[in-house]
PDB file of C-alpha atoms and ligand atoms in Angstrom:
ATOM      1  CA  UNK A   9       0.046   9.365 -57.078  1.00  0.00           C
ATOM      2  CA  UNK A  10      -2.619   7.601 -55.055  1.00  0.00           C
ATOM      3  CA  UNK A  11      -2.654   3.826 -55.241  1.00  0.00           C
ATOM      4  CA  UNK A  12      -5.700   1.976 -56.543  1.00  0.00           C
ATOM      5  CA  UNK A  13      -6.386   0.745 -53.032  1.00  0.00           C
ATOM      6  CA  UNK A  14      -6.500   4.307 -51.710  1.00  0.00           C
ATOM      7  CA  UNK A  15      -8.740   5.346 -54.578  1.00  0.00           C
ATOM      8  CA  UNK A  16     -11.168   2.550 -53.794  1.00  0.00           C
ATOM      9  CA  UNK A  17     -11.504   3.090 -50.085  1.00  0.00           C
ATOM     10  CA  UNK A  18     -10.518   6.729 -49.617  1.00  0.00           C
ATOM     11  CA  UNK A  19     -10.254   5.687 -45.967  1.00  0.00           C
ATOM     12  CA  UNK A  20      -7.931   8.540 -45.174  1.00  0.00           C
ATOM     13  CA  UNK A  21      -7.671  11.946 -46.747  1.00  0.00           C
ATOM     14  CA  UNK A  22      -4.442  12.952 -48.359  1.00  0.00           C
ATOM     15  CA  UNK A  23      -3.290  16.171 -46.678  1.00  0.00           C
ATOM     16  CA  UNK A  24      -2.027  18.479 -49.374  1.00  0.00           C
ATOM     17  CA  UNK A  25       0.900  20.828 -48.482  1.00  0.00           C
ATOM     18  CA  UNK A  26      -1.619  23.701 -48.721  1.00  0.00           C
ATOM     19  CA  UNK A  27      -3.337  22.214 -45.652  1.00  0.00           C
ATOM     20  CA  UNK A  28      -6.428  21.152 -47.610  1.00  0.00           C
ATOM     21  CA  UNK A  29      -7.472  17.531 -47.099  1.00  0.00           C
ATOM     22  CA  UNK A  30      -8.167  15.800 -50.405  1.00  0.00           C
ATOM     23  CA  UNK A  31     -10.325  12.670 -50.478  1.00  0.00           C
ATOM     24  CA  UNK A  32     -10.170  10.804 -53.750  1.00  0.00           C
ATOM     25  CA  UNK A  33     -12.844   8.264 -54.672  1.00  0.00           C
ATOM     26  CA  UNK A  34     -12.716   6.019 -57.692  1.00  0.00           C
ATOM     27  CA  UNK A  35     -16.044   7.336 -58.979  1.00  0.00           C
ATOM     28  CA  UNK A  36     -18.167  10.444 -58.489  1.00  0.00           C
ATOM     29  CA  UNK A  37     -20.922   8.050 -57.351  1.00  0.00           C
ATOM     30  CA  UNK A  38     -18.822   6.816 -54.424  1.00  0.00           C
ATOM     31  CA  UNK A  39     -17.778  10.367 -53.578  1.00  0.00           C
ATOM     32  CA  UNK A  40     -21.405  11.554 -53.617  1.00  0.00           C
ATOM     33  CA  UNK A  41     -22.555   8.737 -51.339  1.00  0.00           C
ATOM     34  CA  UNK A  42     -19.754   9.523 -48.887  1.00  0.00           C
ATOM     35  CA  UNK A  43     -20.669  13.191 -48.661  1.00  0.00           C
ATOM     36  CA  UNK A  44     -24.390  12.396 -48.343  1.00  0.00           C
ATOM     37  CA  UNK A  45     -23.490  10.085 -45.460  1.00  0.00           C
ATOM     38  CA  UNK A  46     -21.516  12.862 -43.762  1.00  0.00           C
ATOM     39  CA  UNK A  47     -24.467  15.265 -44.150  1.00  0.00           C
ATOM     40  CA  UNK A  48     -26.959  12.682 -42.838  1.00  0.00           C
ATOM     41  CA  UNK A  49     -24.803  11.915 -39.852  1.00  0.00           C
ATOM     42  CA  UNK A  50     -24.499  15.614 -38.952  1.00  0.00           C
ATOM     43  CA  UNK A  51     -28.286  16.117 -39.290  1.00  0.00           C
ATOM     44  CA  UNK A  52     -28.950  13.143 -36.980  1.00  0.00           C
ATOM     45  CA  UNK A  53     -26.331  14.238 -34.453  1.00  0.00           C
ATOM     46  CA  UNK A  54     -27.795  17.730 -34.233  1.00  0.00           C
ATOM     47  CA  UNK A  55     -31.323  16.318 -33.959  1.00  0.00           C
ATOM     48  CA  UNK A  56     -30.289  14.031 -31.101  1.00  0.00           C
ATOM     49  CA  UNK A  57     -28.904  17.116 -29.355  1.00  0.00           C
ATOM     50  CA  UNK A  58     -32.214  18.964 -29.963  1.00  0.00           C
ATOM     51  CA  UNK A  59     -30.540  21.409 -32.331  1.00  0.00           C
ATOM     52  CA  UNK A  60     -30.949  22.678 -35.860  1.00  0.00           C
ATOM     53  CA  UNK A  61     -28.472  21.668 -38.536  1.00  0.00           C
ATOM     54  CA  UNK A  62     -27.529  24.568 -40.796  1.00  0.00           C
ATOM     55  CA  UNK A  63     -26.536  23.461 -44.286  1.00  0.00           C
ATOM     56  CA  UNK A  64     -24.987  25.571 -47.027  1.00  0.00           C
ATOM     57  CA  UNK A  65     -26.083  24.110 -50.362  1.00  0.00           C
ATOM     58  CA  UNK A  66     -24.859  24.347 -53.933  1.00  0.00           C
ATOM     59  CA  UNK A  67     -26.436  23.885 -57.351  1.00  0.00           C
ATOM     60  CA  UNK A  68     -24.966  22.688 -60.658  1.00  0.00           C
ATOM     61  CA  UNK A  69     -24.446  19.209 -62.011  1.00  0.00           C
ATOM     62  CA  UNK A  70     -21.881  18.231 -59.365  1.00  0.00           C
ATOM     63  CA  UNK A  71     -24.079  17.850 -56.240  1.00  0.00           C
ATOM     64  CA  UNK A  72     -27.031  16.195 -58.047  1.00  0.00           C
ATOM     65  CA  UNK A  73     -26.144  12.669 -56.930  1.00  0.00           C
ATOM     66  CA  UNK A  74     -25.636  13.863 -53.349  1.00  0.00           C
ATOM     67  CA  UNK A  75     -29.193  15.223 -53.346  1.00  0.00           C
ATOM     68  CA  UNK A  76     -30.719  12.083 -54.852  1.00  0.00           C
ATOM     69  CA  UNK A  77     -28.959  10.020 -52.182  1.00  0.00           C
ATOM     70  CA  UNK A  78     -30.328  12.297 -49.436  1.00  0.00           C
ATOM     71  CA  UNK A  79     -33.815  11.825 -50.916  1.00  0.00           C
ATOM     72  CA  UNK A  80     -33.279   8.048 -50.896  1.00  0.00           C
ATOM     73  CA  UNK A  81     -32.152   8.201 -47.253  1.00  0.00           C
ATOM     74  CA  UNK A  82     -35.269  10.217 -46.404  1.00  0.00           C
ATOM     75  CA  UNK A  83     -37.528   7.624 -48.065  1.00  0.00           C
ATOM     76  CA  UNK A  84     -35.786   4.427 -47.077  1.00  0.00           C
ATOM     77  CA  UNK A  85     -33.823   5.222 -43.922  1.00  0.00           C
ATOM     78  CA  UNK A  86     -36.190   7.706 -42.285  1.00  0.00           C
ATOM     79  CA  UNK A  87     -33.695  10.541 -42.458  1.00  0.00           C
ATOM     80  CA  UNK A  88     -35.681  13.625 -41.446  1.00  0.00           C
ATOM     81  CA  UNK A  89     -34.846  17.189 -42.440  1.00  0.00           C
ATOM     82  CA  UNK A  90     -37.280  18.682 -39.942  1.00  0.00           C
ATOM     83  CA  UNK A  91     -34.365  20.240 -38.015  1.00  0.00           C
ATOM     84  CA  UNK A  92     -32.530  21.472 -41.126  1.00  0.00           C
ATOM     85  CA  UNK A  93     -32.163  25.114 -42.123  1.00  0.00           C
ATOM     86  CA  UNK A  94     -30.623  25.585 -45.559  1.00  0.00           C
ATOM     87  CA  UNK A  95     -28.905  28.483 -47.273  1.00  0.00           C
ATOM     88  CA  UNK A  96     -28.083  28.261 -50.958  1.00  0.00           C
ATOM     89  CA  UNK A  97     -24.921  29.834 -52.261  1.00  0.00           C
ATOM     90  CA  UNK A  98     -26.221  31.801 -55.186  1.00  0.00           C
ATOM     91  CA  UNK A  99     -28.853  32.639 -57.775  1.00  0.00           C
ATOM     92  CA  UNK A 100     -28.874  34.307 -61.169  1.00  0.00           C
ATOM     93  CA  UNK A 101     -30.064  37.925 -61.254  1.00  0.00           C
ATOM     94  CA  UNK A 102     -32.589  38.732 -62.410  1.00  0.00           C
ATOM     95  CA  UNK A 103     -34.465  35.457 -62.823  1.00  0.00           C
ATOM     96  CA  UNK A 104     -37.981  34.269 -62.074  1.00  0.00           C
ATOM     97  CA  UNK A 105     -38.445  31.318 -59.743  1.00  0.00           C
ATOM     98  CA  UNK A 106     -40.343  29.389 -62.430  1.00  0.00           C
ATOM     99  CA  UNK A 107     -37.561  29.806 -64.951  1.00  0.00           C
ATOM    100  CA  UNK A 108     -35.956  26.510 -65.972  1.00  0.00           C
ATOM    101  CA  UNK A 109     -32.494  27.779 -65.016  1.00  0.00           C
ATOM    102  CA  UNK A 110     -33.470  29.243 -61.634  1.00  0.00           C
ATOM    103  CA  UNK A 111     -31.513  27.762 -58.744  1.00  0.00           C
ATOM    104  CA  UNK A 112     -34.621  28.092 -56.558  1.00  0.00           C
ATOM    105  CA  UNK A 113     -36.414  25.754 -58.956  1.00  0.00           C
ATOM    106  CA  UNK A 114     -33.369  23.454 -59.178  1.00  0.00           C
ATOM    107  CA  UNK A 115     -33.393  22.989 -55.405  1.00  0.00           C
ATOM    108  CA  UNK A 116     -37.148  22.356 -55.260  1.00  0.00           C
ATOM    109  CA  UNK A 117     -37.008  19.767 -58.029  1.00  0.00           C
ATOM    110  CA  UNK A 118     -33.876  17.984 -56.931  1.00  0.00           C
ATOM    111  CA  UNK A 119     -34.222  18.074 -53.151  1.00  0.00           C
ATOM    112  CA  UNK A 120     -36.782  20.137 -51.274  1.00  0.00           C
ATOM    113  CA  UNK A 121     -39.918  18.742 -52.975  1.00  0.00           C
ATOM    114  CA  UNK A 122     -38.916  15.234 -51.915  1.00  0.00           C
ATOM    115  CA  UNK A 123     -37.972  15.692 -48.256  1.00  0.00           C
ATOM    116  CA  UNK A 124     -39.622  17.025 -45.090  1.00  0.00           C
ATOM    117  CA  UNK A 125     -37.654  20.279 -44.747  1.00  0.00           C
ATOM    118  CA  UNK A 126     -39.946  23.106 -43.599  1.00  0.00           C
ATOM    119  CA  UNK A 127     -40.465  25.681 -46.386  1.00  0.00           C
ATOM    120  CA  UNK A 128     -39.740  28.485 -43.920  1.00  0.00           C
ATOM    121  CA  UNK A 129     -36.318  26.954 -43.263  1.00  0.00           C
ATOM    122  CA  UNK A 130     -35.283  27.093 -46.929  1.00  0.00           C
ATOM    123  CA  UNK A 131     -33.252  30.101 -48.037  1.00  0.00           C
ATOM    124  CA  UNK A 132     -32.179  30.795 -51.635  1.00  0.00           C
ATOM    125  CA  UNK A 133     -31.041  34.269 -52.728  1.00  0.00           C
ATOM    126  CA  UNK A 134     -33.998  35.889 -54.470  1.00  0.00           C
ATOM    127  CA  UNK A 135     -33.398  36.657 -58.144  1.00  0.00           C
ATOM    128  CA  UNK A 136     -36.753  38.433 -58.386  1.00  0.00           C
ATOM    129  CA  UNK A 137     -36.075  41.426 -56.104  1.00  0.00           C
ATOM    130  CA  UNK A 138     -35.805  44.802 -57.789  1.00  0.00           C
ATOM    131  CA  UNK A 139     -32.361  46.261 -58.509  1.00  0.00           C
ATOM    132  CA  UNK A 140     -33.123  48.950 -55.941  1.00  0.00           C
ATOM    133  CA  UNK A 141     -33.720  46.352 -53.226  1.00  0.00           C
ATOM    134  CA  UNK A 142     -30.994  43.843 -54.006  1.00  0.00           C
ATOM    135  CA  UNK A 143     -28.449  45.267 -51.571  1.00  0.00           C
ATOM    136  CA  UNK A 144     -30.930  45.216 -48.697  1.00  0.00           C
ATOM    137  CA  UNK A 145     -31.850  41.652 -49.676  1.00  0.00           C
ATOM    138  CA  UNK A 146     -28.168  40.617 -49.492  1.00  0.00           C
ATOM    139  CA  UNK A 147     -27.796  42.187 -46.031  1.00  0.00           C
ATOM    140  CA  UNK A 148     -30.949  40.407 -44.885  1.00  0.00           C
ATOM    141  CA  UNK A 149     -29.581  37.095 -46.205  1.00  0.00           C
ATOM    142  CA  UNK A 150     -26.411  37.520 -44.147  1.00  0.00           C
ATOM    143  CA  UNK A 151     -28.505  38.430 -41.115  1.00  0.00           C
ATOM    144  CA  UNK A 152     -30.573  35.262 -41.468  1.00  0.00           C
ATOM    145  CA  UNK A 153     -27.425  33.124 -41.623  1.00  0.00           C
ATOM    146  CA  UNK A 154     -26.093  34.820 -38.486  1.00  0.00           C
ATOM    147  CA  UNK A 155     -29.436  34.444 -36.674  1.00  0.00           C
ATOM    148  CA  UNK A 156     -29.507  30.752 -37.542  1.00  0.00           C
ATOM    149  CA  UNK A 157     -26.163  30.426 -35.754  1.00  0.00           C
ATOM    150  CA  UNK A 158     -23.902  30.214 -38.821  1.00  0.00           C
ATOM    151  CA  UNK A 159     -23.457  27.417 -41.341  1.00  0.00           C
ATOM    152  CA  UNK A 160     -22.430  24.008 -39.967  1.00  0.00           C
ATOM    153  CA  UNK A 161     -21.506  22.439 -43.287  1.00  0.00           C
ATOM    154  CA  UNK A 162     -21.101  24.143 -46.640  1.00  0.00           C
ATOM    155  CA  UNK A 163     -21.171  22.161 -49.886  1.00  0.00           C
ATOM    156  CA  UNK A 164     -19.325  23.761 -52.795  1.00  0.00           C
ATOM    157  CA  UNK A 165     -18.675  23.067 -56.441  1.00  0.00           C
ATOM    158  CA  UNK A 166     -15.909  24.838 -58.309  1.00  0.00           C
ATOM    159  CA  UNK A 167     -16.201  26.638 -61.619  1.00  0.00           C
ATOM    160  CA  UNK A 168     -13.518  26.446 -64.265  1.00  0.00           C
ATOM    161  CA  UNK A 169     -12.913  30.146 -63.561  1.00  0.00           C
ATOM    162  CA  UNK A 170     -11.953  29.143 -59.996  1.00  0.00           C
ATOM    163  CA  UNK A 171     -15.167  30.533 -58.556  1.00  0.00           C
ATOM    164  CA  UNK A 172     -16.843  29.258 -55.402  1.00  0.00           C
ATOM    165  CA  UNK A 173     -20.485  30.254 -55.341  1.00  0.00           C
ATOM    166  CA  UNK A 174     -20.401  33.008 -57.942  1.00  0.00           C
ATOM    167  CA  UNK A 175     -17.308  34.598 -56.420  1.00  0.00           C
ATOM    168  CA  UNK A 176     -15.411  35.119 -59.637  1.00  0.00           C
ATOM    169  CA  UNK A 177     -11.709  36.028 -59.974  1.00  0.00           C
ATOM    170  CA  UNK A 178     -11.176  39.423 -58.329  1.00  0.00           C
ATOM    171  CA  UNK A 179     -13.497  38.683 -55.382  1.00  0.00           C
ATOM    172  CA  UNK A 180     -12.175  39.954 -52.053  1.00  0.00           C
ATOM    173  CA  UNK A 181     -11.380  37.672 -49.125  1.00  0.00           C
ATOM    174  CA  UNK A 182     -13.719  39.781 -46.999  1.00  0.00           C
ATOM    175  CA  UNK A 183     -16.660  39.772 -49.423  1.00  0.00           C
ATOM    176  CA  UNK A 184     -20.157  39.003 -48.171  1.00  0.00           C
ATOM    177  CA  UNK A 185     -23.455  38.282 -49.942  1.00  0.00           C
ATOM    178  CA  UNK A 186     -23.772  40.715 -52.817  1.00  0.00           C
ATOM    179  CA  UNK A 187     -24.649  41.296 -56.476  1.00  0.00           C
ATOM    180  CA  UNK A 188     -21.781  40.319 -58.812  1.00  0.00           C
ATOM    181  CA  UNK A 189     -20.927  40.273 -62.508  1.00  0.00           C
ATOM    182  CA  UNK A 190     -20.472  36.829 -64.023  1.00  0.00           C
ATOM    183  CA  UNK A 191     -17.161  35.946 -65.624  1.00  0.00           C
ATOM    184  CA  UNK A 192     -17.023  35.154 -69.375  1.00  0.00           C
ATOM    185  CA  UNK A 193     -16.002  31.508 -68.792  1.00  0.00           C
ATOM    186  CA  UNK A 194     -18.840  31.000 -66.306  1.00  0.00           C
ATOM    187  CA  UNK A 195     -21.353  32.449 -68.768  1.00  0.00           C
ATOM    188  CA  UNK A 196     -19.987  30.313 -71.566  1.00  0.00           C
ATOM    189  CA  UNK A 197     -20.253  27.174 -69.356  1.00  0.00           C
ATOM    190  CA  UNK A 198     -23.904  28.084 -68.686  1.00  0.00           C
ATOM    191  CA  UNK A 199     -24.710  28.753 -72.364  1.00  0.00           C
ATOM    192  CA  UNK A 200     -26.214  25.304 -72.973  1.00  0.00           C
ATOM    193  CA  UNK A 201     -28.615  25.665 -70.052  1.00  0.00           C
ATOM    194  CA  UNK A 202     -29.837  28.975 -71.476  1.00  0.00           C
ATOM    195  CA  UNK A 203     -29.860  27.914 -75.155  1.00  0.00           C
ATOM    196  CA  UNK A 204     -27.117  30.353 -76.049  1.00  0.00           C
ATOM    197  CA  UNK A 205     -24.686  32.653 -74.249  1.00  0.00           C
ATOM    198  CA  UNK A 206     -26.704  35.755 -75.167  1.00  0.00           C
ATOM    199  CA  UNK A 207     -29.470  34.504 -72.833  1.00  0.00           C
ATOM    200  CA  UNK A 208     -27.188  33.896 -69.822  1.00  0.00           C
ATOM    201  CA  UNK A 209     -27.676  36.618 -67.195  1.00  0.00           C
ATOM    202  CA  UNK A 210     -24.662  38.868 -66.701  1.00  0.00           C
ATOM    203  CA  UNK A 211     -25.241  39.156 -62.958  1.00  0.00           C
ATOM    204  CA  UNK A 212     -25.924  36.974 -59.941  1.00  0.00           C
ATOM    205  CA  UNK A 213     -26.404  37.188 -56.193  1.00  0.00           C
ATOM    206  CA  UNK A 214     -23.823  35.154 -54.290  1.00  0.00           C
ATOM    207  CA  UNK A 215     -22.717  34.524 -50.733  1.00  0.00           C
ATOM    208  CA  UNK A 216     -19.282  36.117 -50.377  1.00  0.00           C
ATOM    209  CA  UNK A 217     -15.893  34.504 -49.835  1.00  0.00           C
ATOM    210  CA  UNK A 218     -16.013  35.480 -46.173  1.00  0.00           C
ATOM    211  CA  UNK A 219     -19.541  34.075 -45.838  1.00  0.00           C
ATOM    212  CA  UNK A 220     -18.263  30.733 -47.160  1.00  0.00           C
ATOM    213  CA  UNK A 221     -15.120  30.766 -45.019  1.00  0.00           C
ATOM    214  CA  UNK A 222     -17.290  31.383 -41.944  1.00  0.00           C
ATOM    215  CA  UNK A 223     -18.897  27.945 -42.339  1.00  0.00           C
ATOM    216  CA  UNK A 224     -17.628  25.497 -39.720  1.00  0.00           C
ATOM    217  CA  UNK A 225     -16.977  22.736 -42.301  1.00  0.00           C
ATOM    218  CA  UNK A 226     -16.475  23.190 -46.028  1.00  0.00           C
ATOM    219  CA  UNK A 227     -16.680  20.311 -48.521  1.00  0.00           C
ATOM    220  CA  UNK A 228     -15.797  21.117 -52.134  1.00  0.00           C
ATOM    221  CA  UNK A 229     -16.835  18.530 -54.734  1.00  0.00           C
ATOM    222  CA  UNK A 230     -15.122  18.312 -58.103  1.00  0.00           C
ATOM    223  CA  UNK A 231     -15.656  15.511 -60.580  1.00  0.00           C
ATOM    224  CA  UNK A 232     -14.267  14.730 -63.991  1.00  0.00           C
ATOM    225  CA  UNK A 233     -11.280  15.645 -66.055  1.00  0.00           C
ATOM    226  CA  UNK A 234     -12.558  19.095 -66.925  1.00  0.00           C
ATOM    227  CA  UNK A 235     -12.173  20.173 -63.284  1.00  0.00           C
ATOM    228  CA  UNK A 236      -8.702  18.636 -62.826  1.00  0.00           C
ATOM    229  CA  UNK A 237      -6.695  21.680 -63.780  1.00  0.00           C
ATOM    230  CA  UNK A 238      -8.603  24.248 -61.739  1.00  0.00           C
ATOM    231  CA  UNK A 239      -8.584  21.961 -58.676  1.00  0.00           C
ATOM    232  CA  UNK A 240      -4.838  21.520 -59.005  1.00  0.00           C
ATOM    233  CA  UNK A 241      -4.391  25.290 -59.276  1.00  0.00           C
ATOM    234  CA  UNK A 242      -6.636  25.944 -56.250  1.00  0.00           C
ATOM    235  CA  UNK A 243      -4.411  23.629 -54.201  1.00  0.00           C
ATOM    236  CA  UNK A 244      -1.066  24.771 -55.524  1.00  0.00           C
ATOM    237  CA  UNK A 245      -1.172  28.491 -56.209  1.00  0.00           C
ATOM    238  CA  UNK A 246      -0.551  30.865 -53.365  1.00  0.00           C
ATOM    239  CA  UNK A 247      -3.748  32.306 -51.969  1.00  0.00           C
ATOM    240  CA  UNK A 248      -4.979  34.955 -54.340  1.00  0.00           C
ATOM    241  CA  UNK A 249      -8.192  36.695 -55.234  1.00  0.00           C
ATOM    242  CA  UNK A 250      -7.447  35.812 -58.847  1.00  0.00           C
ATOM    243  CA  UNK A 251      -8.438  32.260 -57.876  1.00  0.00           C
ATOM    244  CA  UNK A 252     -11.180  32.533 -55.232  1.00  0.00           C
ATOM    245  CA  UNK A 253     -11.144  28.784 -54.394  1.00  0.00           C
ATOM    246  CA  UNK A 254      -7.542  29.246 -53.180  1.00  0.00           C
ATOM    247  CA  UNK A 255      -8.927  31.181 -50.170  1.00  0.00           C
ATOM    248  CA  UNK A 256     -10.062  27.792 -48.851  1.00  0.00           C
ATOM    249  CA  UNK A 257      -6.414  27.003 -48.054  1.00  0.00           C
ATOM    250  CA  UNK A 258      -6.870  29.195 -44.979  1.00  0.00           C
ATOM    251  CA  UNK A 259      -9.942  27.376 -43.641  1.00  0.00           C
ATOM    252  CA  UNK A 260      -9.408  25.007 -40.722  1.00  0.00           C
ATOM    253  CA  UNK A 261     -11.855  22.282 -41.780  1.00  0.00           C
ATOM    254  CA  UNK A 262     -11.995  21.996 -45.537  1.00  0.00           C
ATOM    255  CA  UNK A 263     -11.977  18.885 -47.707  1.00  0.00           C
ATOM    256  CA  UNK A 264     -11.824  18.552 -51.472  1.00  0.00           C
ATOM    257  CA  UNK A 265     -13.822  15.483 -52.495  1.00  0.00           C
ATOM    258  CA  UNK A 266     -12.722  14.396 -55.961  1.00  0.00           C
ATOM    259  CA  UNK A 267     -13.071  11.398 -58.243  1.00  0.00           C
ATOM    260  CA  UNK A 268     -10.188   9.604 -59.923  1.00  0.00           C
ATOM    261  CA  UNK A 269     -10.538  11.409 -63.235  1.00  0.00           C
ATOM    262  CA  UNK A 270     -10.357  14.782 -61.499  1.00  0.00           C
ATOM    263  CA  UNK A 271      -7.374  13.597 -59.420  1.00  0.00           C
ATOM    264  CA  UNK A 272      -5.570  12.544 -62.585  1.00  0.00           C
ATOM    265  CA  UNK A 273      -3.522  15.766 -62.692  1.00  0.00           C
TER     266      UNK A 273
HETATM  267  P1  PGA B 326     -21.060  22.337 -62.059  1.00  0.00           P
HETATM  268  O1  PGA B 326     -20.812  23.845 -61.573  1.00  0.00           O
HETATM  269  O2  PGA B 326     -21.343  21.531 -60.832  1.00  0.00           O
HETATM  270  O3  PGA B 326     -22.244  22.412 -62.952  1.00  0.00           O
HETATM  271  O4  PGA B 326     -19.793  21.902 -62.737  1.00  0.00           O
HETATM  272  C1  PGA B 326     -19.959  24.059 -60.499  1.00  0.00           C
HETATM  273  C2  PGA B 326     -19.761  25.544 -60.254  1.00  0.00           C
HETATM  274  O5  PGA B 326     -19.762  26.327 -61.203  1.00  0.00           O
HETATM  275  O6  PGA B 326     -19.594  25.920 -59.076  1.00  0.00           O
END
């Protein structure tokens, strides 16, 4: 059990026997500010070196405070995103970009509309392509990531199904960006957003497990009691495609950033 002092400062990560570093903050607010600071510092370091910073971004309620802090840093601390290229993890399929639940729209409203990232440097899987073209779109998405030089830092949430991106249980270690079926728990968790489970799409486009594991740094954020059990399982079960987040145990630079209520278990 972490002491209160450790929870407050989270000065050092706790290295779990799985090899995953776990940083526990007292609140999700503190955790979000810490991760925003890490992102800002990487962007500035790359800029000073005359290089792009390639960010892998996530949607959902978990990273919202990270994005609002990045917006604040842009406004008040002249953090520029001019050298940032972003790749989002996933998108519902099919979905229009104007739709309230579209991840494209989520990213515009919560981050991109408020910072100076160049529109041509923003990449979100396209939920509007035709079924016939979706596979080619997924290949092209992978190609763009490779051409950008690979992802420097990938932000992840975790679903109660154990998914990362929309890689649901059963996803292969070697999977790449593709069209997937959404798991029943994931659809039920999204039911509120869609005013009823019947309206939740059954499919999505997601970066694959291998796409995520190819990122140079991976930071998984999990807040609140409802994520405690799945986070514990991701750390403790042996690596298995039944729990896609467990694949992170084999990544060399991964941290789980959790708050005290998530760390409770
Ligand atoms: P949440 O979703 O941040 O809304 O909890 C996380 C996820 O499903 O990856």
